[in-house]
PDB file of C-alpha atoms in Angstrom:
ATOM      1  CA  MET A  53     151.128  40.303  98.035  1.00 36.00           C
ATOM      2  CA  PRO A  54     147.797  41.498  96.482  1.00 43.00           C
ATOM      3  CA  ASP A  55     147.373  45.033  95.161  1.00 51.00           C
ATOM      4  CA  ALA A  56     146.035  47.599  97.600  1.00 63.00           C
ATOM      5  CA  ALA A  57     142.365  48.449  97.199  1.00 86.00           C
ATOM      6  CA  ALA A  58     141.526  51.461  95.061  1.00 94.00           C
ATOM      7  CA  VAL A  59     139.155  54.263  96.032  1.00 96.00           C
ATOM      8  CA  ALA A  60     135.682  53.473  94.658  1.00 94.00           C
ATOM      9  CA  ALA A  61     132.360  55.327  94.533  1.00 90.00           C
ATOM     10  CA  ASP A  62     131.268  54.295  98.068  1.00 92.00           C
ATOM     11  CA  SER A  63     134.653  53.944  99.829  1.00 95.00           C
ATOM     12  CA  HIS A  64     135.426  55.246 103.287  1.00 96.00           C
ATOM     13  CA  VAL A  65     138.708  57.085 102.761  1.00 97.00           C
ATOM     14  CA  THR A  66     141.145  58.486 105.294  1.00 98.00           C
ATOM     15  CA  LEU A  67     143.409  61.084 103.746  1.00 98.00           C
ATOM     16  CA  HIS A  68     145.339  64.271 104.029  1.00 98.00           C
ATOM     17  CA  TYR A  69     144.272  66.919 101.542  1.00 98.00           C
ATOM     18  CA  ARG A  70     144.939  70.484 100.533  1.00 98.00           C
ATOM     19  CA  LEU A  71     142.701  72.751  98.494  1.00 98.00           C
ATOM     20  CA  ALA A  72     144.312  75.824  96.993  1.00 98.00           C
ATOM     21  CA  LEU A  73     143.674  78.469  94.396  1.00 98.00           C
ATOM     22  CA  ALA A  74     145.708  78.204  91.202  1.00 95.00           C
ATOM     23  CA  ASP A  75     147.987  80.992  92.502  1.00 95.00           C
ATOM     24  CA  GLY A  76     149.015  78.721  95.394  1.00 95.00           C
ATOM     25  CA  THR A  77     146.884  80.332  98.116  1.00 97.00           C
ATOM     26  CA  THR A  78     145.856  77.495 100.434  1.00 98.00           C
ATOM     27  CA  LEU A  79     142.170  77.509 101.346  1.00 97.00           C
ATOM     28  CA  VAL A  80     142.215  74.453 103.624  1.00 97.00           C
ATOM     29  CA  SER A  81     144.755  71.749 104.448  1.00 98.00           C
ATOM     30  CA  THR A  82     144.987  68.766 106.788  1.00 98.00           C
ATOM     31  CA  PHE A  83     148.681  68.155 106.052  1.00 98.00           C
ATOM     32  CA  GLY A  84     150.593  68.567 109.304  1.00 95.00           C
ATOM     33  CA  GLY A  85     147.413  67.928 111.295  1.00 97.00           C
ATOM     34  CA  LYS A  86     144.753  65.308 111.803  1.00 97.00           C
ATOM     35  CA  PRO A  87     143.724  63.459 108.615  1.00 98.00           C
ATOM     36  CA  ALA A  88     140.129  63.562 107.403  1.00 97.00           C
ATOM     37  CA  THR A  89     137.800  60.617 106.808  1.00 97.00           C
ATOM     38  CA  PHE A  90     134.992  60.741 104.254  1.00 95.00           C
ATOM     39  CA  GLN A  91     132.540  58.288 102.785  1.00 96.00           C
ATOM     40  CA  LEU A  92     132.351  58.965  99.082  1.00 95.00           C
ATOM     41  CA  GLY A  93     128.944  59.320  97.490  1.00 93.00           C
ATOM     42  CA  GLN A  94     127.366  60.755 100.646  1.00 94.00           C
ATOM     43  CA  GLY A  95     127.896  64.465  99.981  1.00 91.00           C
ATOM     44  CA  GLN A  96     130.628  64.724 102.609  1.00 93.00           C
ATOM     45  CA  LEU A  97     133.195  65.733  99.996  1.00 93.00           C
ATOM     46  CA  ALA A  98     132.455  67.844  96.930  1.00 93.00           C
ATOM     47  CA  GLU A  99     131.952  65.760  93.798  1.00 93.00           C
ATOM     48  CA  PRO A 100     134.910  67.295  91.878  1.00 94.00           C
ATOM     49  CA  PHE A 101     137.258  66.058  94.615  1.00 96.00           C
ATOM     50  CA  GLU A 102     135.629  62.626  94.773  1.00 96.00           C
ATOM     51  CA  ARG A 103     136.346  62.289  91.034  1.00 95.00           C
ATOM     52  CA  CYS A 104     140.013  63.041  91.720  1.00 97.00           C
ATOM     53  CA  LEU A 105     140.224  60.356  94.412  1.00 97.00           C
ATOM     54  CA  ALA A 106     138.634  57.626  92.270  1.00 95.00           C
ATOM     55  CA  GLY A 107     141.187  54.905  91.556  1.00 96.00           C
ATOM     56  CA  MET A 108     143.823  56.181  94.000  1.00 97.00           C
ATOM     57  CA  ARG A 109     145.359  53.553  96.266  1.00 97.00           C
ATOM     58  CA  ALA A 110     146.381  53.744  99.919  1.00 96.00           C
ATOM     59  CA  GLY A 111     149.853  55.229 100.239  1.00 95.00           C
ATOM     60  CA  THR A 112     149.618  57.353  97.080  1.00 97.00           C
ATOM     61  CA  ARG A 113     149.739  61.121  96.838  1.00 98.00           C
ATOM     62  CA  ASN A 114     148.591  63.133  93.809  1.00 98.00           C
ATOM     63  CA  THR A 115     148.048  66.747  92.874  1.00 98.00           C
ATOM     64  CA  PHE A 116     145.179  67.675  90.546  1.00 98.00           C
ATOM     65  CA  ASP A 117     144.838  70.952  88.627  1.00 97.00           C
ATOM     66  CA  LEU A 118     141.132  71.698  88.222  1.00 97.00           C
ATOM     67  CA  PRO A 119     140.028  74.373  85.764  1.00 97.00           C
ATOM     68  CA  PRO A 120     136.692  76.016  86.692  1.00 96.00           C
ATOM     69  CA  ASP A 121     134.669  73.681  84.449  1.00 95.00           C
ATOM     70  CA  ASN A 122     136.054  70.651  86.331  1.00 95.00           C
ATOM     71  CA  ALA A 123     135.621  72.218  89.766  1.00 95.00           C
ATOM     72  CA  PHE A 124     132.607  74.403  90.636  1.00 95.00           C
ATOM     73  CA  GLY A 125     131.834  75.643  87.136  1.00 96.00           C
ATOM     74  CA  PRO A 126     131.877  79.152  85.704  1.00 97.00           C
ATOM     75  CA  ARG A 127     130.467  82.213  87.457  1.00 96.00           C
ATOM     76  CA  HIS A 128     127.079  83.259  86.152  1.00 97.00           C
ATOM     77  CA  GLU A 129     126.218  86.942  86.391  1.00 96.00           C
ATOM     78  CA  HIS A 130     122.493  86.122  86.229  1.00 97.00           C
ATOM     79  CA  LEU A 131     122.956  84.516  89.684  1.00 96.00           C
ATOM     80  CA  VAL A 132     123.807  87.930  91.161  1.00 97.00           C
ATOM     81  CA  MET A 133     120.461  89.507  92.027  1.00 95.00           C
ATOM     82  CA  ARG A 134     119.077  92.661  93.597  1.00 96.00           C
ATOM     83  CA  ALA A 135     116.105  92.205  95.947  1.00 93.00           C
ATOM     84  CA  PRO A 136     114.098  94.400  98.301  1.00 95.00           C
ATOM     85  CA  LEU A 137     115.684  94.410 101.742  1.00 92.00           C
ATOM     86  CA  ALA A 138     112.166  93.958 103.127  1.00 91.00           C
ATOM     87  CA  ASP A 139     112.186  90.400 101.673  1.00 87.00           C
ATOM     88  CA  ILE A 140     114.923  89.366 104.119  1.00 86.00           C
ATOM     89  CA  PRO A 141     113.567  88.017 107.427  1.00 82.00           C
ATOM     90  CA  PRO A 142     114.052  90.296 110.444  1.00 86.00           C
ATOM     91  CA  GLY A 143     117.125  89.578 112.532  1.00 87.00           C
ATOM     92  CA  VAL A 144     119.145  88.126 109.642  1.00 87.00           C
ATOM     93  CA  SER A 145     122.528  89.805 109.223  1.00 89.00           C
ATOM     94  CA  THR A 146     122.803  91.504 105.841  1.00 92.00           C
ATOM     95  CA  LEU A 147     126.353  92.822 106.102  1.00 94.00           C
ATOM     96  CA  PRO A 148     128.447  92.480 102.933  1.00 95.00           C
ATOM     97  CA  GLY A 149     130.294  89.149 102.962  1.00 95.00           C
ATOM     98  CA  GLU A 150     127.714  87.375 105.113  1.00 95.00           C
ATOM     99  CA  VAL A 151     126.246  84.136 103.775  1.00 94.00           C
ATOM    100  CA  LEU A 152     122.475  83.855 104.004  1.00 92.00           C
ATOM    101  CA  GLU A 153     120.671  80.511 104.110  1.00 89.00           C
ATOM    102  CA  LEU A 154     117.428  80.976 102.173  1.00 84.00           C
ATOM    103  CA  GLN A 155     114.731  78.828 100.571  1.00 82.00           C
ATOM    104  CA  SER A 156     113.655  78.706  96.960  1.00 83.00           C
ATOM    105  CA  PRO A 157     109.943  79.083  96.143  1.00 85.00           C
ATOM    106  CA  GLN A 158     109.894  75.248  95.966  1.00 92.00           C
ATOM    107  CA  GLY A 159     111.302  75.009  99.508  1.00 90.00           C
ATOM    108  CA  ASN A 160     114.834  73.956  98.522  1.00 90.00           C
ATOM    109  CA  PRO A 161     117.741  75.371 100.552  1.00 91.00           C
ATOM    110  CA  LEU A 162     119.834  78.102  98.889  1.00 90.00           C
ATOM    111  CA  SER A 163     122.949  79.925 100.015  1.00 93.00           C
ATOM    112  CA  ALA A 164     123.736  83.456  98.903  1.00 94.00           C
ATOM    113  CA  ARG A 165     126.582  85.824  99.763  1.00 96.00           C
ATOM    114  CA  VAL A 166     125.660  89.435 100.468  1.00 97.00           C
ATOM    115  CA  VAL A 167     127.503  91.606  97.948  1.00 97.00           C
ATOM    116  CA  SER A 168     126.122  94.988  99.013  1.00 97.00           C
ATOM    117  CA  ARG A 169     123.079  96.702 100.464  1.00 95.00           C
ATOM    118  CA  ASP A 170     121.545 100.097 100.916  1.00 94.00           C
ATOM    119  CA  GLU A 171     118.477 101.288 102.833  1.00 92.00           C
ATOM    120  CA  ALA A 172     116.033  99.589 100.452  1.00 95.00           C
ATOM    121  CA  THR A 173     117.809  96.838  98.510  1.00 96.00           C
ATOM    122  CA  ILE A 174     120.284  94.006  98.892  1.00 96.00           C
ATOM    123  CA  VAL A 175     122.513  92.433  96.238  1.00 97.00           C
ATOM    124  CA  LEU A 176     122.927  88.659  96.642  1.00 96.00           C
ATOM    125  CA  ASP A 177     125.328  86.324  94.826  1.00 97.00           C
ATOM    126  CA  PHE A 178     123.973  82.770  94.465  1.00 96.00           C
ATOM    127  CA  ASN A 179     127.131  81.453  92.726  1.00 96.00           C
ATOM    128  CA  HIS A 180     129.249  78.911  94.606  1.00 94.00           C
ATOM    129  CA  PRO A 181     132.056  80.915  96.282  1.00 92.00           C
ATOM    130  CA  LEU A 182     134.644  79.035  94.189  1.00 95.00           C
ATOM    131  CA  ALA A 183     132.739  79.245  90.879  1.00 96.00           C
ATOM    132  CA  GLY A 184     134.943  80.560  88.100  1.00 97.00           C
ATOM    133  CA  ARG A 185     138.143  79.735  90.007  1.00 97.00           C
ATOM    134  CA  ALA A 186     140.873  77.321  88.948  1.00 97.00           C
ATOM    135  CA  LEU A 187     141.779  75.092  91.897  1.00 98.00           C
ATOM    136  CA  VAL A 188     144.536  72.729  92.967  1.00 98.00           C
ATOM    137  CA  PHE A 189     143.512  69.653  94.964  1.00 98.00           C
ATOM    138  CA  GLU A 190     146.263  67.603  96.571  1.00 98.00           C
ATOM    139  CA  ALA A 191     145.440  64.291  98.247  1.00 98.00           C
ATOM    140  CA  GLU A 192     147.394  61.614 100.079  1.00 98.00           C
ATOM    141  CA  VAL A 193     145.262  58.522 100.643  1.00 98.00           C
ATOM    142  CA  LEU A 194     146.170  56.931 103.963  1.00 97.00           C
ATOM    143  CA  GLY A 195     143.553  54.185 104.127  1.00 96.00           C
ATOM    144  CA  ILE A 196     140.514  52.792 102.344  1.00 96.00           C
ATOM    145  CA  LEU A 197     137.647  50.758 103.812  1.00 89.00           C
TER     146      LEU A 197
END
C-alpha cells in the first residue's frame, strides 16, 4: 500500500485543530465538532499554522509549541499610538476593546484595537492580538486533496 499523501504548500486539508495560549487556555477548537477545511497558501489559515501542517499525513495528530517569534511575532510598543478622536470617522464605535478597520495612507487595510479614549484622543494598538504570546497549535489531519 503506498504512503499517504503529505500536506504540501497548496493542499486542501480537512482537519480538527485547537489553538491555545501556552497556559492551556483554549482560544478556538474544532475537536468535538465539525472539522475545518482549508486550502493552504490562500490566506485561509495563518502562515505559522500552515508551517506546522507541512509534511503531516492524513490520520496523524501533532501538537506544536510556538514561541512568539514562530507565531505572530513580538509586541511592538511603537505600534500603540495616540490619535485625535476627530480622525475617526463618525459612527464608528470607539469603545475600549473594539477593533477598528482602517486604511493606511497608501490605502492598505489595517486593524487596530481601541485601548482607551477620552474626549479628545484615542489610543489604538496595531499589534496582532496574539503578538508576544506563546501559543499551542494542535492538529489532526483527517484528509488531504
